[in-house]
Coordinates of C-alpha atoms in Angstrom, one line a residue:
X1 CA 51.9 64.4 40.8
X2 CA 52.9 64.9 37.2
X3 CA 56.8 63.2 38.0
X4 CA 55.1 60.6 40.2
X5 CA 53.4 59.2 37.3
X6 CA 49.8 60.1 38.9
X7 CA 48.8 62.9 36.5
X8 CA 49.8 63.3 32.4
X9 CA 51.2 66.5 31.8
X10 CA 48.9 66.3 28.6
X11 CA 45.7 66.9 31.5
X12 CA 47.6 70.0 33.3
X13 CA 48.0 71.4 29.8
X14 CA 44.6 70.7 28.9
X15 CA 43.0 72.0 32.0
X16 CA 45.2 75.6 32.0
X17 CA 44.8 75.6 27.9
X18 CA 40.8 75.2 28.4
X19 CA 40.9 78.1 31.3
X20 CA 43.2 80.3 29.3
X21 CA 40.5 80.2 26.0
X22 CA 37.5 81.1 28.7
X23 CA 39.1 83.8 30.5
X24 CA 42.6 85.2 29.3
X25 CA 40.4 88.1 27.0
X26 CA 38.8 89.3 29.7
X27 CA 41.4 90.3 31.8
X28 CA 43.5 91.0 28.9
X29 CA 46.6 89.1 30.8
X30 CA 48.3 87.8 27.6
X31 CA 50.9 89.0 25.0
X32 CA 51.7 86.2 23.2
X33 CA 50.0 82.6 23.8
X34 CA 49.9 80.1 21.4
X35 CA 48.7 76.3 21.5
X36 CA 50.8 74.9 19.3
X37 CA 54.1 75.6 21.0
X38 CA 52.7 74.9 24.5
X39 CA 51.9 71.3 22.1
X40 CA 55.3 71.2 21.5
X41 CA 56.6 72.1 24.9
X42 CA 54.4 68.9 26.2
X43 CA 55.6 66.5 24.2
X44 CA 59.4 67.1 24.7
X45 CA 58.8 67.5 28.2
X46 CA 56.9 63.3 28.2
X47 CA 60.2 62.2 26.3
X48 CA 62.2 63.7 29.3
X49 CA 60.1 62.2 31.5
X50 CA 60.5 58.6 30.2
X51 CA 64.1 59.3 29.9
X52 CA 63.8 59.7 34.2
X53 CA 65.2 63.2 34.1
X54 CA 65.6 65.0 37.2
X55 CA 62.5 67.8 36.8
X56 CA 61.8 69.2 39.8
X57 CA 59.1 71.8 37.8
X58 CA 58.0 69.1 35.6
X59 CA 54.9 69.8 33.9
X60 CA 54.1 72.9 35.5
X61 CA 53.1 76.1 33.1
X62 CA 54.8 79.4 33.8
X63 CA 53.6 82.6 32.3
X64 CA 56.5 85.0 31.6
X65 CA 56.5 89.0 32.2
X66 CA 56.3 90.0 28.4
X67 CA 60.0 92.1 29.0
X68 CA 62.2 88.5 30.0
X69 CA 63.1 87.2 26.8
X70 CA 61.9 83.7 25.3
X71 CA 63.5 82.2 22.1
X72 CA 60.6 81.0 20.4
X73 CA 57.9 83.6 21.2
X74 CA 57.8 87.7 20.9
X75 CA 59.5 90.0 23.7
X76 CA 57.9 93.2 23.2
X77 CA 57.8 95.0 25.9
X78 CA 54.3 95.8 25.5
X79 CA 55.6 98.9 22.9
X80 CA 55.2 99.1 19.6
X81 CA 58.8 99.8 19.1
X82 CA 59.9 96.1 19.8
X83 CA 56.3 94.9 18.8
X84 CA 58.2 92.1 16.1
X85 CA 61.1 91.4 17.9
X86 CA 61.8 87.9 18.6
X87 CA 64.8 87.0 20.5
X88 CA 67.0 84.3 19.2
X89 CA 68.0 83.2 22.9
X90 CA 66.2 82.8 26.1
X91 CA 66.8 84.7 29.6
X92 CA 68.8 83.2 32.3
X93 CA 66.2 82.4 34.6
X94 CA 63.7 80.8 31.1
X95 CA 66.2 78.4 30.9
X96 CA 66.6 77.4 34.0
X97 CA 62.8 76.5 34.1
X98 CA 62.9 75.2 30.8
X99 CA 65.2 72.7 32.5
X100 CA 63.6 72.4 35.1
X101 CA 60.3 70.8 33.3
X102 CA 58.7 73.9 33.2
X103 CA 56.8 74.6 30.4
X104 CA 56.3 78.2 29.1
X105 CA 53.1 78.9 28.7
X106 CA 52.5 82.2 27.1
X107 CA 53.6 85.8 27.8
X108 CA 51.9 88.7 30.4
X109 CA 50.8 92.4 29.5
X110 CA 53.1 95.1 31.6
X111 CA 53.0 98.7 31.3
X112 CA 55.5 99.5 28.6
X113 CA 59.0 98.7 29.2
X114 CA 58.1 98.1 33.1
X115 CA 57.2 101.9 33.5
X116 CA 54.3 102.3 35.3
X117 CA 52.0 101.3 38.7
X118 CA 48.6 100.1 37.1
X119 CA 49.3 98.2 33.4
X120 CA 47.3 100.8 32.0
X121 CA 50.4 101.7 29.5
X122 CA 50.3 99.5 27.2
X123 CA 50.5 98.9 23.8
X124 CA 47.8 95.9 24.0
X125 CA 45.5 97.9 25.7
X126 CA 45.3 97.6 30.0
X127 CA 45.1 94.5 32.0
X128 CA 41.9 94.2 34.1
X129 CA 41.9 93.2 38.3
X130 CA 39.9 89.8 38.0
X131 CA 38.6 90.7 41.6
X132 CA 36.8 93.9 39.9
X133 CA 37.4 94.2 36.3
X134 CA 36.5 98.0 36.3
X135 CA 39.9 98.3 38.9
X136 CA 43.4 98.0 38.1
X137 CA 45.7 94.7 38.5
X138 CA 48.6 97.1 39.7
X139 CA 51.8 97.3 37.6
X140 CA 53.9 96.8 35.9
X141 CA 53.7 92.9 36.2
X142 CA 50.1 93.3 36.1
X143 CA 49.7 91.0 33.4
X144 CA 51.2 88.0 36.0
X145 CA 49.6 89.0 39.2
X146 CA 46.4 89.3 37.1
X147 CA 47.0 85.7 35.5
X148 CA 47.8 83.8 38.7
X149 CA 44.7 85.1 40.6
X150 CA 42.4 84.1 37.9
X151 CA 44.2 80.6 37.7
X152 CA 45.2 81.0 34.4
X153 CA 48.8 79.0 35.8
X154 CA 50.0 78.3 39.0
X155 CA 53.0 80.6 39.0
X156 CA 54.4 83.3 36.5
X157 CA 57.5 85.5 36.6
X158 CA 57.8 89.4 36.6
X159 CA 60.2 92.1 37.0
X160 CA 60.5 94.6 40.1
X161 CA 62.0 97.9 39.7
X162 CA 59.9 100.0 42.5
X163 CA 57.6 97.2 43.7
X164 CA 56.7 96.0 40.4
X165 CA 55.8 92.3 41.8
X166 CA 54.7 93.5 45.3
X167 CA 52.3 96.0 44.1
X168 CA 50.3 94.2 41.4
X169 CA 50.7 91.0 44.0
X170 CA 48.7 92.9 46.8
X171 CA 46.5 94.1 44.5
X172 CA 45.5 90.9 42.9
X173 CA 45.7 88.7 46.6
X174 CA 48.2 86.6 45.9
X175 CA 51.9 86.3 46.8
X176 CA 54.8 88.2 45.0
X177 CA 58.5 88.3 45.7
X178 CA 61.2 90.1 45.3
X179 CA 64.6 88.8 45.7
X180 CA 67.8 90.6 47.0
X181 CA 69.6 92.1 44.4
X182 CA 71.9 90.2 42.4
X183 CA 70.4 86.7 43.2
X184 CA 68.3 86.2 40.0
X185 CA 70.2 86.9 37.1
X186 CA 69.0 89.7 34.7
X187 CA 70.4 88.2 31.9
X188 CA 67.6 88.4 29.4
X189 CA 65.3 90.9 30.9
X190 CA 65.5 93.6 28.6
X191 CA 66.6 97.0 31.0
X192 CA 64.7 99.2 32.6
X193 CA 67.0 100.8 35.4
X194 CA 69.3 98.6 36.0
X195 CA 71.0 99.3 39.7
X196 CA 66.9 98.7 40.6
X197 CA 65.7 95.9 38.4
X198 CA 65.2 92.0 39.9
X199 CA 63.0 89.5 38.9
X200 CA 61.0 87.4 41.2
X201 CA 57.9 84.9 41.0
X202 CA 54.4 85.2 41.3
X203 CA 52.2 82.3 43.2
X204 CA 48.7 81.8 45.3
X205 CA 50.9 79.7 47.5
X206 CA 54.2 80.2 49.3
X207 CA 55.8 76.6 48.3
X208 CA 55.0 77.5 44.6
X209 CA 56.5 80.3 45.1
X210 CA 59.7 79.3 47.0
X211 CA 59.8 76.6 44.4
X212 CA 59.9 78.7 41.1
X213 CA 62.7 80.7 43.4
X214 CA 64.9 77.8 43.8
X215 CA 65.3 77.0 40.5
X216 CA 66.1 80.6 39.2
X217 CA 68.5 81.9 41.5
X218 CA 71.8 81.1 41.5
X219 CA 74.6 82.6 39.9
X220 CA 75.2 83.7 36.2
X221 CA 79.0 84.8 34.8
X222 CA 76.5 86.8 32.0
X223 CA 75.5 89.0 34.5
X224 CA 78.6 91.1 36.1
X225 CA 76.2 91.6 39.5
X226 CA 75.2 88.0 39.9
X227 CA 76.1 86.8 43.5
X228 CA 77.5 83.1 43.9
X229 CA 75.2 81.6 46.0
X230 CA 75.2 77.9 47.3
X231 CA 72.1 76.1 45.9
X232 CA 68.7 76.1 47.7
X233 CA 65.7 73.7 48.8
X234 CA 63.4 76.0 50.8
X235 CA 60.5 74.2 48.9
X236 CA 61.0 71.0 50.4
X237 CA 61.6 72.7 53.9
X238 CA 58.5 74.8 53.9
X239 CA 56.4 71.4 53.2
X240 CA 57.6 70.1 56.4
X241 CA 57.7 73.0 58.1
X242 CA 55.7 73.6 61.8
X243 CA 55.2 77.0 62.8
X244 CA 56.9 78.4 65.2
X245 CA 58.3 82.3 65.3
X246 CA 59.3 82.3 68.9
X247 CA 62.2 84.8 69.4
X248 CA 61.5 86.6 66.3
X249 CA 61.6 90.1 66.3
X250 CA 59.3 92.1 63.6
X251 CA 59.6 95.5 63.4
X252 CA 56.6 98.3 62.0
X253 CA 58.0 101.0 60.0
X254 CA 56.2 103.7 61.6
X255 CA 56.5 106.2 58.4
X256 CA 54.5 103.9 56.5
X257 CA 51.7 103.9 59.0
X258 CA 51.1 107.8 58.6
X259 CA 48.5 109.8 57.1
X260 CA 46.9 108.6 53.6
X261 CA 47.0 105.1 54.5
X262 CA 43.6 103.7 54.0
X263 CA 41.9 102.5 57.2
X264 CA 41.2 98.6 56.0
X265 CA 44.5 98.4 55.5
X266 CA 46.4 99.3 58.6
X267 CA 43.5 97.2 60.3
X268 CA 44.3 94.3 58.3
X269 CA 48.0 94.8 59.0
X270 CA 47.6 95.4 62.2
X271 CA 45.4 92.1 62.7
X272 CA 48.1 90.1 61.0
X273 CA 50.7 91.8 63.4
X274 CA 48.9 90.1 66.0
X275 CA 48.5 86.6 64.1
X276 CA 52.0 87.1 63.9
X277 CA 52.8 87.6 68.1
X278 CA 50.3 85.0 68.3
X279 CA 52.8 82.7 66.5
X280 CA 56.1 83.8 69.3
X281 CA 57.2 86.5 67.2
X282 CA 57.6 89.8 69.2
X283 CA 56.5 93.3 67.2
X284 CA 58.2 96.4 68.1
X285 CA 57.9 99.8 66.0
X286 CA 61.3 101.0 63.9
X287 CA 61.6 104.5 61.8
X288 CA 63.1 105.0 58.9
X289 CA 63.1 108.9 58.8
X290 CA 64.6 109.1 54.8
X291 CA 61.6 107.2 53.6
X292 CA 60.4 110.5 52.9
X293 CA 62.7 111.1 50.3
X294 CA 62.7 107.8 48.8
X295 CA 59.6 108.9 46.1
X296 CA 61.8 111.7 44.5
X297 CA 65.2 110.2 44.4
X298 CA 63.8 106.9 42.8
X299 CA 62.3 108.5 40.6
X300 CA 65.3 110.3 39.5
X301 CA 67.9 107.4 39.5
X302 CA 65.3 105.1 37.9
X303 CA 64.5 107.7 34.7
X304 CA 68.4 108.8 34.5
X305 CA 69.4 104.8 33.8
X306 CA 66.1 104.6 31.8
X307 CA 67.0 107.0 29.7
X308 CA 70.4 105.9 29.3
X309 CA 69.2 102.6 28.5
X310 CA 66.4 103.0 26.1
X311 CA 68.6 105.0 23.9
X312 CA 70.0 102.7 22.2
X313 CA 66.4 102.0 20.3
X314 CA 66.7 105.2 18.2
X315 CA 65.1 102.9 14.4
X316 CA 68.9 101.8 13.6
X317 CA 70.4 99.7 16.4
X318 CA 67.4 98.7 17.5
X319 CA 63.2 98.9 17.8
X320 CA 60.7 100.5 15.3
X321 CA 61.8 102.7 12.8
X322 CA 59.8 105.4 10.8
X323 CA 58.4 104.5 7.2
X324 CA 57.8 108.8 7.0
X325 CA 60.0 110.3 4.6
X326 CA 62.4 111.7 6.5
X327 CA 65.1 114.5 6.0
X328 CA 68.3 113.6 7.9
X329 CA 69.6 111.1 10.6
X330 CA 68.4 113.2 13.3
X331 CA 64.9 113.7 11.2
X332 CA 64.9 109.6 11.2
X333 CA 65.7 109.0 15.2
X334 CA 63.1 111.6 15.7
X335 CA 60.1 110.4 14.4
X336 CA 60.8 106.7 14.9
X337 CA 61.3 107.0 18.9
X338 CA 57.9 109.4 19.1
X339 CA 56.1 106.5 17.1
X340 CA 57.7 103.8 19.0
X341 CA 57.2 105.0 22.5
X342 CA 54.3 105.7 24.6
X343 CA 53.3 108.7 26.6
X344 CA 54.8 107.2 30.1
X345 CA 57.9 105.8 28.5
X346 CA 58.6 109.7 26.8
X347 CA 58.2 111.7 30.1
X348 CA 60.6 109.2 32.2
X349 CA 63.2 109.3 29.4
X350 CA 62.6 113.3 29.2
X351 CA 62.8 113.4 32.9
X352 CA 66.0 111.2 33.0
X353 CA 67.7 112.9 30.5
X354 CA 67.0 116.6 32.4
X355 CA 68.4 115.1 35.8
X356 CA 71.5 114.0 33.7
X357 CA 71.9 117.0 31.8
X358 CA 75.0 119.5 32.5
X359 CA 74.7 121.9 34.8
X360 CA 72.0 120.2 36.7
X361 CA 73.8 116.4 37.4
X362 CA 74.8 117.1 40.8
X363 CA 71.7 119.0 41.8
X364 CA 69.4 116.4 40.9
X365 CA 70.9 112.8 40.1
X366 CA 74.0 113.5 42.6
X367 CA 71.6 114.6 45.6
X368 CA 69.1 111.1 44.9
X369 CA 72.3 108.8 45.1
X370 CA 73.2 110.2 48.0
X371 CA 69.9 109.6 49.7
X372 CA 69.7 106.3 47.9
X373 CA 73.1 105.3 50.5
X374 CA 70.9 107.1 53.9
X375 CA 67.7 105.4 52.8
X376 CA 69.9 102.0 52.5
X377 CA 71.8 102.5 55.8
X378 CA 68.9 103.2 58.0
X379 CA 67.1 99.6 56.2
X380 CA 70.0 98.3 57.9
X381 CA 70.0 100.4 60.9
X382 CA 66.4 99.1 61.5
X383 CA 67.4 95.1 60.6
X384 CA 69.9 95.4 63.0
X385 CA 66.9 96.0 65.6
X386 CA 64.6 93.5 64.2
X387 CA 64.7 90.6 61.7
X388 CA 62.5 91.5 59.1
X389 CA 60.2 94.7 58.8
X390 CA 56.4 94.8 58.1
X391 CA 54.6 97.6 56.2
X392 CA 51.5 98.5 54.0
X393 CA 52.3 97.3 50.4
X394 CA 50.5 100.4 49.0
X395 CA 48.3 102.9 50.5
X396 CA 45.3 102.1 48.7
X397 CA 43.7 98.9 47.5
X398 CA 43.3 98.9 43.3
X399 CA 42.1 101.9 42.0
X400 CA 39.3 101.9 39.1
X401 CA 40.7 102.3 35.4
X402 CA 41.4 105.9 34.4
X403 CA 41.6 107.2 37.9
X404 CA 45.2 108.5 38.1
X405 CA 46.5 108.2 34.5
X406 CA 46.7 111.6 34.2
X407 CA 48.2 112.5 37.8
X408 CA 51.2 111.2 37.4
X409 CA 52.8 112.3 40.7
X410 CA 49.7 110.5 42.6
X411 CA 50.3 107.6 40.7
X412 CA 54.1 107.6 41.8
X413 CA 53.6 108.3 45.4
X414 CA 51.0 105.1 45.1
X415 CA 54.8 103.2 45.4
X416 CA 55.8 104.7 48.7
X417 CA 55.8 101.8 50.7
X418 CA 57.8 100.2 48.1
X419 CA 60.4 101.9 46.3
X420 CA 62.6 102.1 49.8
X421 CA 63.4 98.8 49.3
X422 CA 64.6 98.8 45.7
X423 CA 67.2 101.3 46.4
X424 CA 68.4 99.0 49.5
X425 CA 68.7 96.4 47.8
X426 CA 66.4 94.0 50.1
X427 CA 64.4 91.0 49.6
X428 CA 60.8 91.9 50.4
X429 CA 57.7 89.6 49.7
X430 CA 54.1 90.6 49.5
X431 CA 51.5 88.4 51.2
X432 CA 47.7 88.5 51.2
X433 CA 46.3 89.7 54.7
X434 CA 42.8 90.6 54.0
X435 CA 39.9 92.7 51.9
X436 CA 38.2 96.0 52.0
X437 CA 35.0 97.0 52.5
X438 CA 34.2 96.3 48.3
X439 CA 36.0 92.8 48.4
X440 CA 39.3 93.6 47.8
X441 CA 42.7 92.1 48.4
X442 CA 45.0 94.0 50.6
X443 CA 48.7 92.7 51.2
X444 CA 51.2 93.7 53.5
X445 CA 55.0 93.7 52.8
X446 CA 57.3 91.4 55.0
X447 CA 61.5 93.0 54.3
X448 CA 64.1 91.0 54.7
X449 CA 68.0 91.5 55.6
X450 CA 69.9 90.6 52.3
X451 CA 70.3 87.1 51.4
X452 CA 67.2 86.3 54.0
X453 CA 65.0 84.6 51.4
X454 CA 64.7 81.5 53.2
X455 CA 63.8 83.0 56.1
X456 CA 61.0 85.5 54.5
X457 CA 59.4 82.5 53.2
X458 CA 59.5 80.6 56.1
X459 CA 57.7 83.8 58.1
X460 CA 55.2 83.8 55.7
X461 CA 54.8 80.1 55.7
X462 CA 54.1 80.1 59.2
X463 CA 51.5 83.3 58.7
X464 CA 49.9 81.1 55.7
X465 CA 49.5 77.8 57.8
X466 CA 48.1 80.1 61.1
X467 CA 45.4 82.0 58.7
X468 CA 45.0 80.5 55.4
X469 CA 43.5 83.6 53.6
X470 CA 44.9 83.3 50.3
X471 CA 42.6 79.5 50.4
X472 CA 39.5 81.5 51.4
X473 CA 38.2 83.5 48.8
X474 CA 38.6 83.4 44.6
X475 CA 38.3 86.1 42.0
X476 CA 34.3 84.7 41.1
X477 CA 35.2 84.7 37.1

């Protein structure tokens, strides 16, 4: 509407500025948001207009995971040891929006450095579910999900290490994906592990989202495992799009169904299954038997390359440092890292560093990469039986505030259903499929074979059009 002439981008702006005064606080969604550069944003963005530009985002505001760095606002990683960094470039796939028409509209809370299933660790305090502000929005793009389901903008990016975007989507209702490795560029997203790390959109409707994909993937010389990809249009596809899944062959990963999932949401699955064979496509079970394994050896490779990567903010190179007195270099690196880092971040780098320690490498981090390859091959195994996989996104819906902070290893076996596909390397996307019994989203997990983006979208386009949930119900803030 906005390129057509039919709406100003001065009224979208005024309309998600308005909504972000009444309601950002409550959620506690935000970083960094500040009218004045969203003031500049707009009226560069109308001088490209006039000039006939081709803006294929034009207009729209984009909220932007608070660890993707932006030139002209704070990347802080929700810690207090990059709490007044401002980067003095932006992130491949920032520009690419920027370019796009896009106009950044702020920054989201995360759990520090992206560590965490809840966006309870951070340094701004936790981000609330608007469905149920005493739950959870999931983690650690909580700060997005929680955003986009409360309309504060149509779309917003985050970052997915172990189900970082399909967790917090599920949780929230709305749709999250995650892209195969190596087709967003990571140039800009400040590390957290980074054989695991991708960054994907956020959106309450699958064109939004395919949109906000096409224009930031594609490949990037800046990032050594950027894949050259020819250039995309699934937006304007899905649009016209009729659906139609005959021949398609789904597969349920029968691990994922076991014991501990919560009843509403293998009924919901199980009701969208159907939807689904409704639609032509035929469902068939698959097993993964290594999923079983996937918990501990994530959580080993993820922590050894976080801990080889967040050393380099030790008060001198980089982050926070100490205004203590201090006694020697060691005395300095000390007491700036335990100020700058929170509890979560401290036991992953502790437990990455123990798993990479002598004596103890090929016991712990040698035995995870080797069930990191089994995990991947039997993803492939099972694709080779079916065309994409459907699963639980988590076993529970969001849990209330405080409920699992201390328990970490609940909290980690929360991403079960996940973290599988991080190690593979697969797209997967997360799609709203119903509530629970206290009015909650639920969202299953649709997996893809690599490079199978198009075709995820276009499942869940056709599962959108037949049901329409993510239209029926609103957070009621």
């Amino acid at each position: 509407m906005v390129r057509s002439g039919d709406l100003a981008v001065s009224e979208v702006v005024a309309f998600y500025l308005n909504r972000t005064k009444q309601i950002a606080d409550r959620i506690n969604s935000h970083t960094y948001h500040q009218v004045k550069s969203v003031e500049i944003q707009t009226r560069e963005l109308e001088k490209r207009l006039l000039a006939r530009e081709h803006l294929p985002m034009a207009g729209v505001p984009i909220l932007v995971k608070d660890n993707i760095c932006t030139r002209d606002m704070p990347t802080t990683c929700a810690s207090k040891m990059l709490e007044n960094f401002r980067p003095p470039f932006d992130a491949h796939v920032v520009a690419r929006l920027r370019h796009a028409g896009a106009i950044i509209f702020g920054k989201t809370n995360l759990d520090e450095f992206a560590m965490g299933s809840s966006s309870e660790n951070s340094s701004f305090g936790p981000t609330l579910n608007p469905w149920d502000l005493t739950r959870v929005p999931g983690g650690s793009s909580g700060g997005s999900a929680a955003a986009v389901a409360a309309d504060l903008a149509p779309v917003a990016l985050g970052s997915d290490t172990g189900g970082s975007i399909r967790q917090p989507a599920a949780f929230c209702g709305i749709y999250g994906l995650k892209p195969t490795y190596g087709t967003v560029s990571r140039f800009g997203l400040v590390s957290y592990a980074s054989s695991l790390d991708q960054i994907g959109p956020f959106a309450r409707d699958i064109c939004d989202l395919a949109l906000v994909h096409d224009v930031i993937s594609g490949h990037d010389p800046r990032d050594s495992t950027s894949r050259v990809l020819d250039s995309t249009n699934v937006c304007e596809e899905l649009i016209r799009y009729e659906p139609n899944l005959n021949g398609t062959k789904i597969g349920l990963i029968k691990e994922l169904f076991a014991t501990g999932l919560d009843t509403s949401i293998n009924a919901a699955i199980q009701e969208a299954a159907d939807a689904l064979r409704k639609l032509g496509a035929e469902i068939r079970e698959v097993s993964i038997p290594s999923l079983k394994y996937s918990v501990s050896s994530y959580y080993l490779i993820a922590t050894a390359e976080a801990s080889a990567n967040l050393a380099r903010y030790d008060g001198i190179r980089y982050g926070h440092r100490t205004q203590e007195p201090v006694t020697s270099l060691k005395d300095l690196y000390k007491k700036s890292r335990q100020e700058g880092f929170g509890r979560e971040v401290k036991q992953r780098i502790m437990l990455g560093t123990f798993a990479l320690s002598s004596g103890y490498y090929d016991a712990y981090y040698g035995k995870a990469t080797q069930a990191r390859r089994l995990i991947a091959h039997e993803f492939n195994k099972a694709l080779e039986e079916a065309d994409f996989l459907l699963s639980p996104v988590a076993p529970t819906t969001a849990f209330r505030l405080g409920e699992k902070i201390n328990d970490p290893l609940t909290m980690y076996l929360g991403d079960i259903c996940t973290l599988g596909v991080n190690l593979a390397g697969l797209p997967a996307l997360s799609v709203p499929c119903g509530w629970d019994k206290s009015n909650l989203p639920i969202g299953m997990q649709i997996i893809g074979r690599p490079l199978s983006e198009k075709n995820l979208l276009t499942t869940a386009r056709a599962y959108e059009r037949s049901v329409g949930l993510h239209l029926q119900r609103q957070p009621s803030l």
